[in-house]
GROMACS .gro file of C-alpha atoms in nm:
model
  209
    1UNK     CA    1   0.000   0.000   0.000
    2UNK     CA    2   0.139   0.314  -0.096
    3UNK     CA    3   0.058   0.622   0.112
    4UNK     CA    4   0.002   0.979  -0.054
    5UNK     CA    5  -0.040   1.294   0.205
    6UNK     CA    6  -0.195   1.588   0.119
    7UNK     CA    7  -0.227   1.909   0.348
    8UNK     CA    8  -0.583   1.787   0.462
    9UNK     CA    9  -0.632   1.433   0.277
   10UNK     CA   10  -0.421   1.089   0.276
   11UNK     CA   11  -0.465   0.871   0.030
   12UNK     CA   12  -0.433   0.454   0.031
   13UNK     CA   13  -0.344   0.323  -0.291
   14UNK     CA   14  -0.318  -0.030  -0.368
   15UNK     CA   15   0.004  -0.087  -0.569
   16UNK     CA   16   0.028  -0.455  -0.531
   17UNK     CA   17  -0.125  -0.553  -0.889
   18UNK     CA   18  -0.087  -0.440  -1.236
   19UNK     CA   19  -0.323  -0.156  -1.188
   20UNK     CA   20  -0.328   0.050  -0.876
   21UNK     CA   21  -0.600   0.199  -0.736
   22UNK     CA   22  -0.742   0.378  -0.429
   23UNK     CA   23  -0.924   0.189  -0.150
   24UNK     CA   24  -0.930   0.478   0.123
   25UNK     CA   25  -0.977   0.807   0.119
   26UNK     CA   26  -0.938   0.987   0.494
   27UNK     CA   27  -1.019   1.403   0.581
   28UNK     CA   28  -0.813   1.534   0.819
   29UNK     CA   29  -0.559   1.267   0.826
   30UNK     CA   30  -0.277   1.449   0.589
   31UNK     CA   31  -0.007   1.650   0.688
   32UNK     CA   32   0.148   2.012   0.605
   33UNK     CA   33   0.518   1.918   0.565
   34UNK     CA   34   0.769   1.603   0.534
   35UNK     CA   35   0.889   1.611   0.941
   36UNK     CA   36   0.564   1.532   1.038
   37UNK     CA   37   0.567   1.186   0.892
   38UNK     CA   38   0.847   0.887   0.997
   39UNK     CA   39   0.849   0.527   0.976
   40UNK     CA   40   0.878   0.264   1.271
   41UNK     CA   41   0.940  -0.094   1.357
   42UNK     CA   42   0.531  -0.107   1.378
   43UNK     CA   43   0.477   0.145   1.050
   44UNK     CA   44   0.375   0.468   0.905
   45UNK     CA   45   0.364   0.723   1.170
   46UNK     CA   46   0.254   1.075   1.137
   47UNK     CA   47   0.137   1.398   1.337
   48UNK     CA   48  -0.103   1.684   1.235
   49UNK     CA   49  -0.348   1.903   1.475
   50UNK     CA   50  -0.575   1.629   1.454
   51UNK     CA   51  -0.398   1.381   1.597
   52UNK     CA   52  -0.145   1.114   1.571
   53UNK     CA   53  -0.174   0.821   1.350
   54UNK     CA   54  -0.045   0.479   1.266
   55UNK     CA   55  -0.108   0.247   0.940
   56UNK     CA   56   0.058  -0.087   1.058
   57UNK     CA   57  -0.009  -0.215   0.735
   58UNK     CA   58  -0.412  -0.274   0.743
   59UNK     CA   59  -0.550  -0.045   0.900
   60UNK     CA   60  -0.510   0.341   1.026
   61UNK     CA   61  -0.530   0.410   1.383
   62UNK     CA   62  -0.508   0.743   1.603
   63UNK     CA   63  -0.286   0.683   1.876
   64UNK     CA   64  -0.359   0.953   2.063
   65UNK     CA   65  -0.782   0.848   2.094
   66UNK     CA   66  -0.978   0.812   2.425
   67UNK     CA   67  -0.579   0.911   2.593
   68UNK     CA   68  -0.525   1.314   2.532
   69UNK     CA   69  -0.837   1.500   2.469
   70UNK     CA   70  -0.902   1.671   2.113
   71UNK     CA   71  -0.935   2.034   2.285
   72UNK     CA   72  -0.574   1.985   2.439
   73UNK     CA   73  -0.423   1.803   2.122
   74UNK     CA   74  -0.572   2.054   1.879
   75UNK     CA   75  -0.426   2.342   2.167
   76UNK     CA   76  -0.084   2.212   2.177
   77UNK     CA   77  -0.012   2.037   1.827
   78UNK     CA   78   0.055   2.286   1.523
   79UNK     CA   79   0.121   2.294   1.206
   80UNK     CA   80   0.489   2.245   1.257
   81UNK     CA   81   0.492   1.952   1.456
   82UNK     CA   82   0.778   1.701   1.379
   83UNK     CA   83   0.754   1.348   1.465
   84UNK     CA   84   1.051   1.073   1.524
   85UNK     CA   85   1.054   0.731   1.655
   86UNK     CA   86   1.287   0.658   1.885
   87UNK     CA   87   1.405   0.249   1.818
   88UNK     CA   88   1.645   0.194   2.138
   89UNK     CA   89   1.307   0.275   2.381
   90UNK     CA   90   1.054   0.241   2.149
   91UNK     CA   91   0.892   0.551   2.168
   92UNK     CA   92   0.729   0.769   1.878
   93UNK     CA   93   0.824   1.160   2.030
   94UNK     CA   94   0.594   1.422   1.899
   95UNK     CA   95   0.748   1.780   1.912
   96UNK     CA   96   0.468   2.034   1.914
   97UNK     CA   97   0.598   2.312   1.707
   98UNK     CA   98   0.972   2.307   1.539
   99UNK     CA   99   0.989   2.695   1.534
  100UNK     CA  100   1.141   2.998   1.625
  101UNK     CA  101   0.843   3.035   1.851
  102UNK     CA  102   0.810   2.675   1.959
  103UNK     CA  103   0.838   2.590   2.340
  104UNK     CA  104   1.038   2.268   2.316
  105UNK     CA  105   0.750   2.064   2.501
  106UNK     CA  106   0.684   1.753   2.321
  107UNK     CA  107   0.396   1.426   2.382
  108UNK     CA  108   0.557   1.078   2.386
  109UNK     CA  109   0.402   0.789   2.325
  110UNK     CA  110   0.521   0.432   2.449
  111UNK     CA  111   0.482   0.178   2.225
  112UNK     CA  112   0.558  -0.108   2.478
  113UNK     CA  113   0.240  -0.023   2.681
  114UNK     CA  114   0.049   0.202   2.484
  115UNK     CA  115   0.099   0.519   2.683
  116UNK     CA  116   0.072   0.910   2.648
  117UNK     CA  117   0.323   1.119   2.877
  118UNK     CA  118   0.432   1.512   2.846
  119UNK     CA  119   0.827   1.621   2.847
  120UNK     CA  120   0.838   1.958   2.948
  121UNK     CA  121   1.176   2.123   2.725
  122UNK     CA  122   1.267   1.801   2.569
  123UNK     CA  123   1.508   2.076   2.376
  124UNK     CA  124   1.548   2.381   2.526
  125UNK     CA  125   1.441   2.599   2.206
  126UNK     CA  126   1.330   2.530   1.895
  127UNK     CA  127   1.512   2.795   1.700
  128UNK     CA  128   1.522   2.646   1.273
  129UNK     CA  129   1.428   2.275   1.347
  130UNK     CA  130   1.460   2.046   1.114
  131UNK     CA  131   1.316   1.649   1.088
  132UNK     CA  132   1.419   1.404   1.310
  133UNK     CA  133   1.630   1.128   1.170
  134UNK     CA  134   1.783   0.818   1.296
  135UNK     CA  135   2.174   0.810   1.299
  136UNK     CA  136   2.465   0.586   1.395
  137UNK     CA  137   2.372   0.326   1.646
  138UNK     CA  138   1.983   0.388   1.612
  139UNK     CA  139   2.034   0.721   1.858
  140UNK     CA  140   1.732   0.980   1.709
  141UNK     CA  141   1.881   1.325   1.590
  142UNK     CA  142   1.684   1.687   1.544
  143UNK     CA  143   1.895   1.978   1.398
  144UNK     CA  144   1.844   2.343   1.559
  145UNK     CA  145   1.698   2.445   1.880
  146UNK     CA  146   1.908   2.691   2.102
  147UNK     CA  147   2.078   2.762   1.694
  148UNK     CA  148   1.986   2.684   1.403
  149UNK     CA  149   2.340   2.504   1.367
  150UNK     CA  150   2.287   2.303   1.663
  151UNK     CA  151   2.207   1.906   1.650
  152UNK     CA  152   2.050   1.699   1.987
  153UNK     CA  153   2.015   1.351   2.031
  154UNK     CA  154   1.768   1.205   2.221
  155UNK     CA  155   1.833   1.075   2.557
  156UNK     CA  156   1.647   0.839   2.731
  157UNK     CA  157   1.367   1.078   2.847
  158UNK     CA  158   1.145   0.838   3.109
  159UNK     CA  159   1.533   0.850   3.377
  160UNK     CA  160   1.406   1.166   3.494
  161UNK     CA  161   1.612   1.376   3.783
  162UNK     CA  162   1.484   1.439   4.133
  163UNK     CA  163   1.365   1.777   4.054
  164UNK     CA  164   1.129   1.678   3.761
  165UNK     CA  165   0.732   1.684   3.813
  166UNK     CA  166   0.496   1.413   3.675
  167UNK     CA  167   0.154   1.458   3.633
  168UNK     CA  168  -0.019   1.135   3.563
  169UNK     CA  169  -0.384   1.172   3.484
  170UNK     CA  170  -0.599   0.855   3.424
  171UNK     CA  171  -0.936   0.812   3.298
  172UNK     CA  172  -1.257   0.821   3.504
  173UNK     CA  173  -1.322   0.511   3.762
  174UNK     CA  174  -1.657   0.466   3.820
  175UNK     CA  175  -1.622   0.097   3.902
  176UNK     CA  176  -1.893  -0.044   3.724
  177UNK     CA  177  -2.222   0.163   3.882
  178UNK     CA  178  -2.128   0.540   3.862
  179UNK     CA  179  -2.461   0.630   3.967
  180UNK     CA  180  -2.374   0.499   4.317
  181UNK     CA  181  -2.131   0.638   4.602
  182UNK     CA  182  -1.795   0.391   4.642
  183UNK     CA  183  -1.538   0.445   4.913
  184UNK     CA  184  -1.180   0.335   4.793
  185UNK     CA  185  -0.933   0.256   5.089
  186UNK     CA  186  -0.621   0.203   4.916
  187UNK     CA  187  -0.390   0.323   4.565
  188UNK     CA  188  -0.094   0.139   4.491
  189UNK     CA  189   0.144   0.390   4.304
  190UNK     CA  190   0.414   0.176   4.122
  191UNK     CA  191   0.704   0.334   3.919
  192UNK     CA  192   1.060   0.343   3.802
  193UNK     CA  193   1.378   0.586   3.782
  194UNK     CA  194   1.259   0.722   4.123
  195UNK     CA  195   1.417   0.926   4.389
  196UNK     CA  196   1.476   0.900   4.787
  197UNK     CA  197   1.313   1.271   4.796
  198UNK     CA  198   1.011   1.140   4.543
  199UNK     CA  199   0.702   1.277   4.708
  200UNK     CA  200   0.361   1.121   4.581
  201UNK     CA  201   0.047   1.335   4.601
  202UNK     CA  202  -0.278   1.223   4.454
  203UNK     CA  203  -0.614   1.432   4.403
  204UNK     CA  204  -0.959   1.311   4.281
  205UNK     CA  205  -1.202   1.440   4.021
  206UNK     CA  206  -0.994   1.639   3.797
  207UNK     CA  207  -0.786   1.817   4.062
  208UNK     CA  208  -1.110   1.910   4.277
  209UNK     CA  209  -0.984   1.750   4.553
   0.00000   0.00000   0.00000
């Protein structure tokens, strides 16, 4: 299947026989310049303000569906995002806007479990940037940022310091009955790359509490 983005429209052509032809058509789903789209172990990967999609071969799927909501995606995610897929942690990193005026802040997505989280700077500017591209020994590379002659690498950007803050938001628990009142005694918080000075703090209903 050959892909073919426009600004607004992608395009699945069948190339496999003698005659090719189109067998899906998708609004919305295109993209406004080449660093939005990469490939992966998994596929076709690409970014627009719409959201972020995979074709794995059969089928197109949004990534980014029932995780980040479309008011906050469509807030953060312009026209210049760039997209790269990191193969050491398997990670697809979405960098909302590679310009001049861009805040560094990026979504990354965890292929291993499925999983949204936000890196806050993952480059400190984002002065000129160009695509992201793979180089020696698989380590991902963006050009620009502080300077437009600068190049990064990523690092691996879950071993976070003792100073960072994660927010972890998770869906609604209603347990089954949300029309009825439930008392929950106990949270288990597991994680990794932690700190002795790691506080955990936890509120309910959207911060509320």
């Amino acid at each position: 299947t050959l892909l073919e983005f426009k600004n607004d429209m992608l395009y699945l052509i069948d190339i496999s026989k003698e005659l090719e032809h189109l067998t899906e058509a998708r609004r919305s789903a295109g993209v406004k310049w080449q660093a939005a789209v990469t490939t992966t172990a998994f596929g076709v990967v690409w970014v627009n303000n719409n959201g972020c999609y995979l074709y794995d071969g059969s089928e197109v799927k949004q990534l980014q569906f029932g995780k980040i909501s479309d008011k906050e995606w469509a807030t953060n995610i312009t026209d210049n995002a760039t997209i790269g897929y990191d193969s050491i942690n398997q990670q697809i990193i979405v960098l909302w806007n590679a310009t001049s005026s861009g805040t560094g802040d990026a979504y990354v997505f965890a292929l291993d479990n499925n999983s949204w989280y936000l890196v806050d700077d993952i480059i400190a500017d984002t002065v000129h940037c160009s695509n992201m591209v793979n180089a020696r020994d698989d380590k991902l590379l963006i050009l620009g940022g502080s300077g437009n002659a600068d190049i990064y690498y990523l690092d691996n950007p879950r071993a976070s310091g003792s100073t960072a803050t994660i927010d972890l938001r998770t869906k609604v628990f209603n347990l089954g009955s949300p029309e009825s009142k439930k008392n929950i005694s106990e949270v288990a918080v597991v994680y990794k790359y932690g700190h002795a000075d790691l506080d955990i703090n936890m509120s309910t209903d959207d911060g509320a509490n």
